[in-house]
mmCIF file of C-alpha atoms in Angstrom:
data_model
loop_
_atom_site.group_PDB
_atom_site.id
_atom_site.type_symbol
_atom_site.label_atom_id
_atom_site.label_comp_id
_atom_site.label_asym_id
_atom_site.label_seq_id
_atom_site.Cartn_x
_atom_site.Cartn_y
_atom_site.Cartn_z
ATOM 1 C CA MET A 1 0.051 0.085 -0.030
ATOM 2 C CA PRO A 2 1.184 3.516 -0.626
ATOM 3 C CA ARG A 3 2.141 5.645 2.548
ATOM 4 C CA LEU A 4 0.535 8.655 1.052
ATOM 5 C CA ILE A 5 -2.219 8.979 -1.541
ATOM 6 C CA VAL A 6 -2.445 12.503 -2.920
ATOM 7 C CA PHE A 7 -5.434 13.797 -4.663
ATOM 8 C CA ASP A 8 -5.956 16.928 -6.991
ATOM 9 C CA LEU A 9 -9.326 18.491 -6.511
ATOM 10 C CA ASP A 10 -10.930 19.894 -9.604
ATOM 11 C CA PHE A 11 -12.185 17.189 -11.969
ATOM 12 C CA THR A 12 -10.486 14.614 -9.722
ATOM 13 C CA LEU A 13 -12.284 14.520 -6.445
ATOM 14 C CA TRP A 14 -15.008 17.074 -7.333
ATOM 15 C CA ASP A 15 -17.009 18.697 -10.156
ATOM 16 C CA CYS A 16 -17.636 22.461 -9.719
ATOM 17 C CA GLY A 17 -20.412 22.683 -12.479
ATOM 18 C CA GLY A 18 -18.031 21.977 -15.060
ATOM 19 C CA THR A 19 -15.410 24.410 -14.307
ATOM 20 C CA TRP A 20 -12.414 24.882 -11.809
ATOM 21 C CA CYS A 21 -13.247 25.916 -8.268
ATOM 22 C CA ASP A 22 -11.354 29.367 -8.835
ATOM 23 C CA CYS A 23 -13.953 30.151 -11.513
ATOM 24 C CA LEU A 24 -16.972 29.743 -9.295
ATOM 25 C CA SER A 25 -18.738 32.779 -7.745
ATOM 26 C CA PRO A 26 -19.048 32.825 -3.959
ATOM 27 C CA PRO A 27 -20.469 32.932 -1.582
ATOM 28 C CA PHE A 28 -21.209 29.306 -1.437
ATOM 29 C CA ARG A 29 -24.271 28.066 0.321
ATOM 30 C CA GLN A 30 -26.370 24.944 0.975
ATOM 31 C CA GLN A 31 -29.425 24.794 -1.127
ATOM 32 C CA HIS A 32 -31.710 21.620 -1.131
ATOM 33 C CA GLY A 33 -28.993 19.475 0.248
ATOM 34 C CA GLN A 34 -26.497 20.690 -2.283
ATOM 35 C CA ILE A 35 -23.571 23.132 -2.498
ATOM 36 C CA VAL A 36 -23.919 25.882 -4.918
ATOM 37 C CA ASP A 37 -22.263 29.258 -5.660
ATOM 38 C CA ARG A 38 -23.950 32.595 -6.347
ATOM 39 C CA THR A 39 -24.832 31.590 -9.878
ATOM 40 C CA GLY A 40 -26.166 28.113 -9.105
ATOM 41 C CA ARG A 41 -23.220 26.026 -10.179
ATOM 42 C CA HIS A 42 -23.452 22.924 -8.202
ATOM 43 C CA VAL A 43 -20.323 21.515 -6.321
ATOM 44 C CA ARG A 44 -20.231 17.895 -5.708
ATOM 45 C CA LEU A 45 -17.985 15.002 -4.985
ATOM 46 C CA TYR A 46 -17.794 12.268 -7.866
ATOM 47 C CA ASP A 47 -20.041 9.295 -7.046
ATOM 48 C CA ASP A 48 -17.285 7.032 -5.769
ATOM 49 C CA VAL A 49 -15.174 9.581 -3.722
ATOM 50 C CA ASP A 50 -16.863 8.911 -0.522
ATOM 51 C CA ALA A 51 -16.297 5.236 -0.865
ATOM 52 C CA ILE A 52 -12.567 5.783 -1.954
ATOM 53 C CA LEU A 53 -11.935 8.049 1.145
ATOM 54 C CA ALA A 54 -13.669 5.648 3.425
ATOM 55 C CA TYR A 55 -11.370 2.687 1.997
ATOM 56 C CA CYS A 56 -8.133 4.855 2.787
ATOM 57 C CA ASP A 57 -9.571 5.567 6.263
ATOM 58 C CA GLN A 58 -10.324 1.824 6.877
ATOM 59 C CA HIS A 59 -6.915 0.900 5.647
ATOM 60 C CA GLU A 60 -5.136 3.714 7.454
ATOM 61 C CA ILE A 61 -3.714 5.151 4.319
ATOM 62 C CA THR A 62 -2.564 8.681 4.916
ATOM 63 C CA MET A 63 -4.218 11.183 2.311
ATOM 64 C CA GLY A 64 -3.060 14.406 1.123
ATOM 65 C CA LEU A 65 -4.235 17.161 -1.371
ATOM 66 C CA ALA A 66 -2.092 18.951 -4.020
ATOM 67 C CA SER A 67 -4.226 21.531 -5.950
ATOM 68 C CA ARG A 68 -2.947 24.480 -8.079
ATOM 69 C CA THR A 69 -5.562 27.039 -7.554
ATOM 70 C CA GLU A 70 -5.790 30.780 -7.657
ATOM 71 C CA GLN A 71 -8.298 30.725 -4.809
ATOM 72 C CA PRO A 72 -7.044 28.419 -1.999
ATOM 73 C CA ARG A 73 -9.500 30.083 0.631
ATOM 74 C CA TRP A 74 -12.424 28.974 -1.622
ATOM 75 C CA ALA A 75 -11.045 25.437 -1.967
ATOM 76 C CA SER A 76 -10.653 25.126 1.658
ATOM 77 C CA GLU A 77 -14.154 26.480 2.215
ATOM 78 C CA LEU A 78 -15.621 23.924 -0.172
ATOM 79 C CA LEU A 79 -13.670 20.967 1.568
ATOM 80 C CA ASP A 80 -15.161 22.295 4.778
ATOM 81 C CA MET A 81 -18.604 22.346 3.379
ATOM 82 C CA LEU A 82 -18.224 18.830 1.940
ATOM 83 C CA ASP A 83 -17.088 17.703 5.482
ATOM 84 C CA ILE A 84 -13.881 16.104 4.250
ATOM 85 C CA THR A 85 -11.213 18.512 5.523
ATOM 86 C CA HIS A 86 -10.282 16.291 8.351
ATOM 87 C CA ARG A 87 -9.374 13.441 6.173
ATOM 88 C CA PHE A 88 -6.392 15.343 4.778
ATOM 89 C CA PRO A 89 -3.692 15.752 7.172
ATOM 90 C CA PHE A 90 -1.442 17.255 4.384
ATOM 91 C CA ALA A 91 -2.754 19.801 1.936
ATOM 92 C CA GLU A 92 -0.841 21.936 -0.516
ATOM 93 C CA ILE A 93 -3.524 24.265 -2.065
ATOM 94 C CA TYR A 94 -2.097 27.110 -3.894
ATOM 95 C CA PRO A 95 -1.049 28.535 -7.357
ATOM 96 C CA SER A 96 2.075 26.717 -8.208
ATOM 97 C CA SER A 97 3.701 23.803 -9.890
ATOM 98 C CA LYS A 98 2.840 20.277 -8.402
ATOM 99 C CA LEU A 99 6.399 19.748 -8.187
ATOM 100 C CA ARG A 100 6.432 22.418 -5.441
ATOM 101 C CA HIS A 101 3.360 20.747 -3.860
ATOM 102 C CA PHE A 102 5.158 17.419 -3.845
ATOM 103 C CA ALA A 103 8.330 18.740 -2.402
ATOM 104 C CA ALA A 104 6.500 20.324 0.304
ATOM 105 C CA LEU A 105 4.462 16.840 0.893
ATOM 106 C CA GLN A 106 7.836 14.994 0.972
ATOM 107 C CA LYS A 107 9.296 17.468 3.418
ATOM 108 C CA ALA A 108 6.324 17.350 5.696
ATOM 109 C CA THR A 109 5.905 13.499 5.661
ATOM 110 C CA GLY A 110 9.738 12.488 5.425
ATOM 111 C CA TRP A 111 8.649 9.734 3.068
ATOM 112 C CA ASP A 112 10.185 8.902 -0.290
ATOM 113 C CA TYR A 113 8.209 10.028 -3.513
ATOM 114 C CA ALA A 114 8.179 6.264 -4.465
ATOM 115 C CA SER A 115 5.821 5.561 -1.539
ATOM 116 C CA MET A 116 3.210 8.021 -2.923
ATOM 117 C CA LEU A 117 0.310 7.630 -5.283
ATOM 118 C CA PHE A 118 -1.014 10.467 -6.879
ATOM 119 C CA PHE A 119 -4.391 11.250 -8.894
ATOM 120 C CA ASP A 120 -4.861 14.262 -11.071
ATOM 121 C CA ASP A 121 -6.831 15.133 -14.276
ATOM 122 C CA GLU A 122 -4.153 17.013 -16.107
ATOM 123 C CA MET A 123 -1.507 14.969 -18.005
ATOM 124 C CA ARG A 124 1.382 17.747 -17.465
ATOM 125 C CA ASN A 125 0.839 17.001 -13.704
ATOM 126 C CA ILE A 126 0.968 13.401 -14.249
ATOM 127 C CA ARG A 127 4.136 13.674 -16.370
ATOM 128 C CA GLU A 128 5.854 16.012 -14.005
ATOM 129 C CA VAL A 129 5.158 14.331 -10.726
ATOM 130 C CA GLY A 130 5.804 10.981 -12.413
ATOM 131 C CA GLU A 131 9.435 12.017 -13.053
ATOM 132 C CA LEU A 132 9.760 12.221 -9.218
ATOM 133 C CA SER A 133 9.016 8.481 -8.796
ATOM 134 C CA VAL A 134 5.550 8.920 -7.614
ATOM 135 C CA THR A 135 3.119 6.673 -9.055
ATOM 136 C CA SER A 136 0.999 9.079 -10.947
ATOM 137 C CA ILE A 137 -2.502 8.208 -12.385
ATOM 138 C CA TYR A 138 -4.392 10.129 -15.047
ATOM 139 C CA VAL A 139 -8.072 10.625 -14.039
ATOM 140 C CA ARG A 140 -10.290 11.323 -17.085
ATOM 141 C CA GLU A 141 -13.645 11.894 -15.756
ATOM 142 C CA GLY A 142 -13.566 12.072 -11.946
ATOM 143 C CA LEU A 143 -12.200 9.386 -9.714
ATOM 144 C CA SER A 144 -13.782 6.132 -9.929
ATOM 145 C CA ASN A 145 -13.715 3.020 -7.733
ATOM 146 C CA GLU A 146 -12.393 0.946 -10.678
ATOM 147 C CA LEU A 147 -9.466 3.401 -11.366
ATOM 148 C CA PHE A 148 -8.748 3.648 -7.709
ATOM 149 C CA HIS A 149 -8.415 -0.062 -7.069
ATOM 150 C CA ASP A 150 -6.518 -0.592 -10.539
ATOM 151 C CA SER A 151 -4.137 2.083 -9.408
ATOM 152 C CA LEU A 152 -3.523 0.373 -6.107
ATOM 153 C CA GLN A 153 -2.502 -2.701 -7.948
ATOM 154 C CA GLN A 154 -0.280 -0.647 -10.303
ATOM 155 C CA PHE A 155 1.409 0.865 -7.414
ATOM 156 C CA ALA A 156 2.005 -2.580 -5.747
ATOM 157 C CA ASP A 157 3.378 -3.935 -8.947
ATOM 158 C CA ALA A 158 5.805 -0.929 -9.348
ATOM 159 C CA ASN A 159 6.928 -1.283 -5.879
ATOM 160 C CA ARG A 160 7.082 -5.057 -5.735
ATOM 161 C CA ASP A 161 10.842 -5.209 -5.650
ATOM 162 C CA ALA A 162 11.338 -2.032 -3.522
#
């Protein structure tokens, strides 16, 4: 198992009405059991994300976030509203390269990059972070159970001899 699983936010863990969270229009509010912005864009976790986070909790896998956003405060507010902030003891949420995010995660945890698994929807991030020896998984349309569990196997296979 990975020591740390790192997730991107936009188009990986959540959908913000088809855009990035920094393109939303606060204030955010609960409306009919949903989180919406001022214009009515609906913010939601992808269908399988709750089960994936629960799996990580059950297997005591530490989780982190790496999100390149121009509005870190908005992302943090949405994480709070979705009631998942507590699941991520490590969160690098600010406008910068994912390489900077991962350098901070590595420094904070003391763990080797090879012990990390990363999910992101942008191929440039997958390529960059993959060069660090992090098992990096491209997420096409939101994280799914199938992709998550296939990726755990891919991580295990890549680290079998380590």
